[in-house]
CSV table of C-alpha atoms in Angstrom, one decimal:
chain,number,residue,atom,x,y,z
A,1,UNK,CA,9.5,-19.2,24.9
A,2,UNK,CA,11.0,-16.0,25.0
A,3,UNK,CA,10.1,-13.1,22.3
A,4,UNK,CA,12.9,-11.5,20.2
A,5,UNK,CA,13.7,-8.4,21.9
A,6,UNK,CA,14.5,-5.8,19.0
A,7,UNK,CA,17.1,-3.3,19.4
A,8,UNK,CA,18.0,-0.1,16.9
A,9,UNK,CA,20.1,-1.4,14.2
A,10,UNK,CA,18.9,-4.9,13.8
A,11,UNK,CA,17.8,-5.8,10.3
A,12,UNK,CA,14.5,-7.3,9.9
A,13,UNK,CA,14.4,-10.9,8.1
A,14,UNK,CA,14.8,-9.8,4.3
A,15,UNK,CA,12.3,-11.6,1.5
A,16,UNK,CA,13.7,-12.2,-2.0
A,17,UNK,CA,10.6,-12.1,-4.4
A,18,UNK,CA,10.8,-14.2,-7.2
A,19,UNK,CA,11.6,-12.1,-10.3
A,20,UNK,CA,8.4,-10.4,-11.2
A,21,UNK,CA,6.6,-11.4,-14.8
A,22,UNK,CA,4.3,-9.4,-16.9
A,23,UNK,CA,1.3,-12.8,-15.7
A,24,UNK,CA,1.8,-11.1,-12.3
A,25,UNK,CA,1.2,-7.7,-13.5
A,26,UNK,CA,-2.1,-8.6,-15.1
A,27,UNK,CA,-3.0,-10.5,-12.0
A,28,UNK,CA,-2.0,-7.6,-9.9
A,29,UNK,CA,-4.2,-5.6,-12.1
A,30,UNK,CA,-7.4,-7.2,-11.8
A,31,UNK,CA,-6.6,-8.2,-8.5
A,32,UNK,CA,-6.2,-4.3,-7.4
A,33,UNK,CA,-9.0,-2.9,-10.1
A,34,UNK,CA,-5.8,-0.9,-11.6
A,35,UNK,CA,-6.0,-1.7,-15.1
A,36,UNK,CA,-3.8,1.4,-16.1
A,37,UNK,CA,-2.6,-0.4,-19.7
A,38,UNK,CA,0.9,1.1,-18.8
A,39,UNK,CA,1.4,-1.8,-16.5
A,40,UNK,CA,0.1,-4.4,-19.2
A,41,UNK,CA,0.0,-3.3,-22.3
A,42,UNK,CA,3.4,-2.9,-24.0
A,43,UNK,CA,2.9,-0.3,-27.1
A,44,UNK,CA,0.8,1.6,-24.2
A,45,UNK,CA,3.7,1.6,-22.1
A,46,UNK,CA,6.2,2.4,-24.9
A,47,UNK,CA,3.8,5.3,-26.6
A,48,UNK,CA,4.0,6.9,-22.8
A,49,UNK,CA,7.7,6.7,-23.1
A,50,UNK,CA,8.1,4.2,-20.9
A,51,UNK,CA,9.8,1.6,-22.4
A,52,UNK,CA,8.2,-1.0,-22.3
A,53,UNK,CA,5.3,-2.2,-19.1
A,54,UNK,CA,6.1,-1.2,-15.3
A,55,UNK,CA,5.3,-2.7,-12.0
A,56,UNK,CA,2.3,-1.1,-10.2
A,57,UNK,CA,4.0,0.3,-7.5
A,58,UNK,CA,1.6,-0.8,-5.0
A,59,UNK,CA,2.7,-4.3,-5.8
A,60,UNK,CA,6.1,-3.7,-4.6
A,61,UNK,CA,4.7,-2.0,-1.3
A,62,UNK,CA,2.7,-5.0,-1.2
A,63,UNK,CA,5.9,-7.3,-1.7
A,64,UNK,CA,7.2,-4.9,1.4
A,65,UNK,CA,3.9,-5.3,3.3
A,66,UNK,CA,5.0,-9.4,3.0
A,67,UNK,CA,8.0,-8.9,4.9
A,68,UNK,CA,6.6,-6.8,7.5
A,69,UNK,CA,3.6,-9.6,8.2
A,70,UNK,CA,6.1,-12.2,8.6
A,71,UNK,CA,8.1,-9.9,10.7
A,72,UNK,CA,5.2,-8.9,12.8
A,73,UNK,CA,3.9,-12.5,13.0
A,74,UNK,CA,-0.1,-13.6,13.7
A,75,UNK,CA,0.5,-12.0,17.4
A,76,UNK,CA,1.4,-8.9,16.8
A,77,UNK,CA,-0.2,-5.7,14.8
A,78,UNK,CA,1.1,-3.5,12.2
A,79,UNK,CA,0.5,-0.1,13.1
A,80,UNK,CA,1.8,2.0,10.2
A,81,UNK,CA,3.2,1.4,6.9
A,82,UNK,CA,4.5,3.9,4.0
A,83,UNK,CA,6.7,4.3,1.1
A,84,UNK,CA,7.6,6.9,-1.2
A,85,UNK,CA,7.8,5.2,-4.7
A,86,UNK,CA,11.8,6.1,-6.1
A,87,UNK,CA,12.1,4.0,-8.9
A,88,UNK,CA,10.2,1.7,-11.5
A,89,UNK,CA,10.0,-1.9,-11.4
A,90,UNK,CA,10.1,-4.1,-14.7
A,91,UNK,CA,9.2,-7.6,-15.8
A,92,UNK,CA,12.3,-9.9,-14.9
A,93,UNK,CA,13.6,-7.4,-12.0
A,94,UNK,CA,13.9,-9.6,-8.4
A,95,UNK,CA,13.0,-7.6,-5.7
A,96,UNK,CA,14.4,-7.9,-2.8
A,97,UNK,CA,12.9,-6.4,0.5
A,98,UNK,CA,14.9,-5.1,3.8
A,99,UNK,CA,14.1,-2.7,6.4
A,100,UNK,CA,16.5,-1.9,9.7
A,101,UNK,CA,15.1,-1.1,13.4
A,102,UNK,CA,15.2,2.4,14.3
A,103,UNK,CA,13.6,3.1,17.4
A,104,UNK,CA,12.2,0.3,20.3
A,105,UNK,CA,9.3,1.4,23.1
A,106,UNK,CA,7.9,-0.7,25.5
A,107,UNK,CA,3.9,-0.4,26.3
A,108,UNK,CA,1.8,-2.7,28.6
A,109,UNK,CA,3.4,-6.0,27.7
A,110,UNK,CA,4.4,-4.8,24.1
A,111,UNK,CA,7.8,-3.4,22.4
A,112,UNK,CA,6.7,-1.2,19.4
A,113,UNK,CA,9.0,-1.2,16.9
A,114,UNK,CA,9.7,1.7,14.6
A,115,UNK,CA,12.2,0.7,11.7
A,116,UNK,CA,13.2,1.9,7.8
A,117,UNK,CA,11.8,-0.4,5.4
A,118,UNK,CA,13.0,-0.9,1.4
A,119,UNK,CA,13.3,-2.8,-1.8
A,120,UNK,CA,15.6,-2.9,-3.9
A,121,UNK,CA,16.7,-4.6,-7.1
A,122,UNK,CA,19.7,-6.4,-5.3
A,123,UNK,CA,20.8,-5.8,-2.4
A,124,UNK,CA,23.7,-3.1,-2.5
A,125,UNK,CA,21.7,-1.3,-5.3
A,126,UNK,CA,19.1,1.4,-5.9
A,127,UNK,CA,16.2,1.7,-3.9
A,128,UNK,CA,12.8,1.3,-5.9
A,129,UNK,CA,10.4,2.0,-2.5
A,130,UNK,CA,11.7,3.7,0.6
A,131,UNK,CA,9.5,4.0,3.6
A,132,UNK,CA,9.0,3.7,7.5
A,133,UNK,CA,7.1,1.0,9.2
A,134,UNK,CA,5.9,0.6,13.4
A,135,UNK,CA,4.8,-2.3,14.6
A,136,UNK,CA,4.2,-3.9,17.9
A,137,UNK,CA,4.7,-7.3,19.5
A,138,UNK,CA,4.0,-9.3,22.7
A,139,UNK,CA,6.8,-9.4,25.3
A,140,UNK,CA,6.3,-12.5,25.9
B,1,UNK,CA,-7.9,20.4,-14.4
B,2,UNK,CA,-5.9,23.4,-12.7
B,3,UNK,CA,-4.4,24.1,-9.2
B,4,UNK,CA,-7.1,26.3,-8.3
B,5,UNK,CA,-10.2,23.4,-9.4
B,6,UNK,CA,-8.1,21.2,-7.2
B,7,UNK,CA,-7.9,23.9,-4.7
B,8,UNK,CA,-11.8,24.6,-4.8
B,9,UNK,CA,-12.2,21.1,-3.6
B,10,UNK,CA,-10.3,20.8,-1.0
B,11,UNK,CA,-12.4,18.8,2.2
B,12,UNK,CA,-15.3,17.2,-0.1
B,13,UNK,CA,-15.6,13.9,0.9
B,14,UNK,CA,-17.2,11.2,-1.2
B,15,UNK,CA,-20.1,9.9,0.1
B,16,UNK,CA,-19.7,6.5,1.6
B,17,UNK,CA,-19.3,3.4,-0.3
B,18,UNK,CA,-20.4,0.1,1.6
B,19,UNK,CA,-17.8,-2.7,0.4
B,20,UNK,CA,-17.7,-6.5,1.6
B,21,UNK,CA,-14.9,-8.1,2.1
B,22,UNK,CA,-14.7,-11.3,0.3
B,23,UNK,CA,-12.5,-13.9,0.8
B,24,UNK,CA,-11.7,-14.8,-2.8
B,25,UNK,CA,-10.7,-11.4,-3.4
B,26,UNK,CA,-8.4,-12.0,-0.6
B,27,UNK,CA,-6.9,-14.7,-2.0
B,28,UNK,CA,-6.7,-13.3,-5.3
B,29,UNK,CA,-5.0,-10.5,-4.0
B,30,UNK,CA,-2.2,-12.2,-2.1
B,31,UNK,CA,-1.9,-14.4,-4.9
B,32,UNK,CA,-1.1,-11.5,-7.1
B,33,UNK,CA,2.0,-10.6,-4.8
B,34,UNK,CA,2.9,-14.1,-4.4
B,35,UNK,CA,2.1,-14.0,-0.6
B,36,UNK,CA,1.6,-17.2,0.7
B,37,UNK,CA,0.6,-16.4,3.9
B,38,UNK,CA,-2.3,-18.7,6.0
B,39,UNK,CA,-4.0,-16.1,7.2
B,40,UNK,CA,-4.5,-14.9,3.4
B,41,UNK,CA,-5.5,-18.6,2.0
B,42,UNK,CA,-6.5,-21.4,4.5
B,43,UNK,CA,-10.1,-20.6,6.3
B,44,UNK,CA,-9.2,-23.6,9.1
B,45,UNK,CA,-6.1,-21.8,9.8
B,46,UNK,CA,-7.9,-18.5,10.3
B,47,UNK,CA,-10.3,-19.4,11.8
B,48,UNK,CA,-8.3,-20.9,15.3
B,49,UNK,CA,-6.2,-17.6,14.8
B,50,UNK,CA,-6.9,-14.7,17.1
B,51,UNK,CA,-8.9,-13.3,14.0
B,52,UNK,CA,-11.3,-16.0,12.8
B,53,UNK,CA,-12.0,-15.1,9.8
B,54,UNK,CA,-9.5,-14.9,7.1
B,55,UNK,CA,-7.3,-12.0,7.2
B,56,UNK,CA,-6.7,-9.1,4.3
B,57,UNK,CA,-3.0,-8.3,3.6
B,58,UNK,CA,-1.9,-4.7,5.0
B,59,UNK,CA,-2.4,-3.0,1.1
B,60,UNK,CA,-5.8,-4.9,0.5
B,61,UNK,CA,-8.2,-1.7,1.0
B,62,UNK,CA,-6.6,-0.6,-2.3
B,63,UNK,CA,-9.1,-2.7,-4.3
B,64,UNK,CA,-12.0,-1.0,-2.6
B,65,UNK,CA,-14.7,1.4,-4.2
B,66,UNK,CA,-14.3,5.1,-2.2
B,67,UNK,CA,-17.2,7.1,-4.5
B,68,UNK,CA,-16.8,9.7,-5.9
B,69,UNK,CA,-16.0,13.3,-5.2
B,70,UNK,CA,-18.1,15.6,-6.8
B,71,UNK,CA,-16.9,18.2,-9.4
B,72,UNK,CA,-13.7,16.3,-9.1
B,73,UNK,CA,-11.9,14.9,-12.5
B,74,UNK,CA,-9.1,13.2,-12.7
B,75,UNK,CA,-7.0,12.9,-15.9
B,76,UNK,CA,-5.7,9.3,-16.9
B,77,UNK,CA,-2.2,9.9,-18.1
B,78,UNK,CA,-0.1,11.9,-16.7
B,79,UNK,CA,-0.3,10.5,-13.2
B,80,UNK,CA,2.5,9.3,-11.1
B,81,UNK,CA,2.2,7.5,-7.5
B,82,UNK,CA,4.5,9.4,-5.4
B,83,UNK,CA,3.7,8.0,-1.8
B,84,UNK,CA,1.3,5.8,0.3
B,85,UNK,CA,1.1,5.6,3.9
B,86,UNK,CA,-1.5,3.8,6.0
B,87,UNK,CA,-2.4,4.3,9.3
B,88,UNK,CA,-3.9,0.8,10.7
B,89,UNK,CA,-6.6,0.7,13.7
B,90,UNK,CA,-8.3,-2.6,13.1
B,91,UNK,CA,-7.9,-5.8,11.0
B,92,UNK,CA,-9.9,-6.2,7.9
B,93,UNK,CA,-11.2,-9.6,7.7
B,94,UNK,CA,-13.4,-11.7,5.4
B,95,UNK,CA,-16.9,-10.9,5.4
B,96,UNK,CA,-16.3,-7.6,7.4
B,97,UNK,CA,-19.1,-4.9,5.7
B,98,UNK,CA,-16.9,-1.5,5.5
B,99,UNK,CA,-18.0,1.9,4.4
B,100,UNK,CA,-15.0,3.8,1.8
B,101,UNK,CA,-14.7,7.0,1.2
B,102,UNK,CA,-11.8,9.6,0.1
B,103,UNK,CA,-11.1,13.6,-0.4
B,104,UNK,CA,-8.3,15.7,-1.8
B,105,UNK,CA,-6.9,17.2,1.8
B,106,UNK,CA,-3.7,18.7,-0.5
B,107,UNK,CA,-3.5,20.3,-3.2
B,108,UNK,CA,0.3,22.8,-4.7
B,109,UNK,CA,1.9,23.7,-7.5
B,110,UNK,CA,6.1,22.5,-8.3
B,111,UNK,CA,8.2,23.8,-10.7
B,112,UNK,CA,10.3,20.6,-11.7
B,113,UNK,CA,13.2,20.0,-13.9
B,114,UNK,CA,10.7,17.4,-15.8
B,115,UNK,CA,7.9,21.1,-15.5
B,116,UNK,CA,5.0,21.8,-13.9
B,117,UNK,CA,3.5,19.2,-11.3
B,118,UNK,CA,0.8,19.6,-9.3
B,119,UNK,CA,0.7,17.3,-6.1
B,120,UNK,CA,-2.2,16.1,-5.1
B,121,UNK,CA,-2.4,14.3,-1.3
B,122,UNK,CA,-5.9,12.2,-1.2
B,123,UNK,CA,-6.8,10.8,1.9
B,124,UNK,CA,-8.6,7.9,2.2
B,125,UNK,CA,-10.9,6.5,5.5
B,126,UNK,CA,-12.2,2.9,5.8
B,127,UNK,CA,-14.7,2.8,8.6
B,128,UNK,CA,-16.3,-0.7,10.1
B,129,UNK,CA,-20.8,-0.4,10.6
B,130,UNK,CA,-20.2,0.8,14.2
B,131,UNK,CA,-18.9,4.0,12.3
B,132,UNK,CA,-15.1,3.2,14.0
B,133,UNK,CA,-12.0,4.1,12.0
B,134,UNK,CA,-10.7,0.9,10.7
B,135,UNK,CA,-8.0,2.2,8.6
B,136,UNK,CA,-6.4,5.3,7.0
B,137,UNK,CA,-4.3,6.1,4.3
B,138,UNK,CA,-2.8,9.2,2.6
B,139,UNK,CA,-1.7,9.0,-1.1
B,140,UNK,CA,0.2,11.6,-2.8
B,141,UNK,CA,-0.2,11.3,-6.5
B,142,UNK,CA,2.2,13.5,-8.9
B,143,UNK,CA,0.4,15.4,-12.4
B,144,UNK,CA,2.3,16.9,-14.8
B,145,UNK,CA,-0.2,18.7,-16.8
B,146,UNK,CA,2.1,18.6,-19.8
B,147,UNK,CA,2.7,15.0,-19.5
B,148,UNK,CA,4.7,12.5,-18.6
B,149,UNK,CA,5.1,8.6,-17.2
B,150,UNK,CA,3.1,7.2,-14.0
B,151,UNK,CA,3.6,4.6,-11.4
């Protein structure tokens, strides 16, 4: 079996989260040890002027971090990930996660793989993380 | 606190914190994205994988303990996450024994439309018992001293 040979431009395979509820956010929370009430406590959040609870947004880097683990697959390693956080995430929002190859090297049996990475709210509209990933994969 | 207590401590690393990596907190952690992955939940599977051991998702060293930096206070409203970026050298797998720590390495004033915000970059270092880099990560968090909503 051959491996997929990336190329700049491809898209990676997107991942549609299902929408996120305020259960996950106090799972995330004790999960993560961030038990910032703003992401579970609702007159917390809407005292801070929020509006009501946000997303931790490690979560949706995390939700990101998912579709660059399947992308990457059990034989090959991530090497980098980041995001800048753009935009809040809400109880009820589905995200949906996309990135797009930007740069392919081959090394010693490998191609690393250097592409934009994303979520967004639907696809089309504003982007709530925005980072870079590299990753590398067996030839063969 | 100010720019210049930020500034003053600048480089001072937290002593480091020994963590164990447990599998349930694996699994509750993936569970908490919704990340269904083997590698995260079934021990047989990981264990005729490459890795063993079951495997921690790429943002697990968030729930670790990094010390504390002396001298250093941070407030609890006010904050916002503004970026996170890891640098990976080795997997983290269950029952790895992994030494935490973290230091300001940025520290600058911004005038911005919303007022002052300082930005603080802290980097964080996760080191395996053979004292090798296992993973890094750099975290810029956002204060507005006059308050404001957080991330």
């Amino acid at each position: 079996m051959t491996a997929k040979r990336y190329q700049p431009g491809d898209h990676l395979t997107p991942l549609i989260k299902p929408p996120v509820s305020k259960i996950q956010l106090v799972k995330y929370s004790g999960a993560s040890g961030d038990f910032n009430p703003i992401h579970t406590v609702e007159e917390f959040a809407k005292e801070a002027g929020l509006g009501g609870v946000i997303a931790h947004g490690m979560l949706t880097m995390g939700f990101v971090a998912q579709m660059l683990t399947d992308e990457v697959g059990e034989a090959g390693e991530l090497l980098s990930f980041g995001v800048r956080f753009v935009d809040m995430v809400r109880p009820g929002d589905i995200i949906t996660c996309d990135g797009v190859v930007q740069e392919v090297k081959e090394e010693e049996g490998y191609q690393v793989v250097t592409c934009d990475v994303w979520a967004q709210k639907s696809p089309g509209d504003v982007r709530v993380v925005q980072g870079t990933a590299t990753f590398r994969k067996p030839l063969a | 606190m100010e720019l210049a207590d930020f500034e003053r401590l600048l480089g001072v690393w937290s002593k480091p914190v020994k963590n164990e990596v447990e599998k349930g907190a694996i699994r509750k952690f993936a569970d908490a994205i919704g990340d269904p992955n083997p590698l995260y939940h079934d021990e047989e599977r990981a264990a005729q994988s490459r890795f063993g051991r079951l495997v921690a998702p790429p943002t697990f060293s968030r729930t670790f303990d990094y010390g504390v930096i002396p001298g250093l206070e941070m407030p609890t409203e006010g904050l916002i996450h503004g970026e996170m970026f890891y640098t990976y050298y080795k997997p983290i797998l269950a029952g790895d024994v992994l030494y935490a720590s973290f230091a300001l390495t940025d520290a600058k004033e911004r005038a911005g439309k919303l007022g002052r915000m300082i930005l603080l970059v802290f980097t964080y270092k996760v080191e395996n018992e053979a004292g090798e880099l296992v993973q890094e990560a750099k975290s810029t968090v956002i204060y507005r001293p006059e308050g404001g909503g957080a991330q």
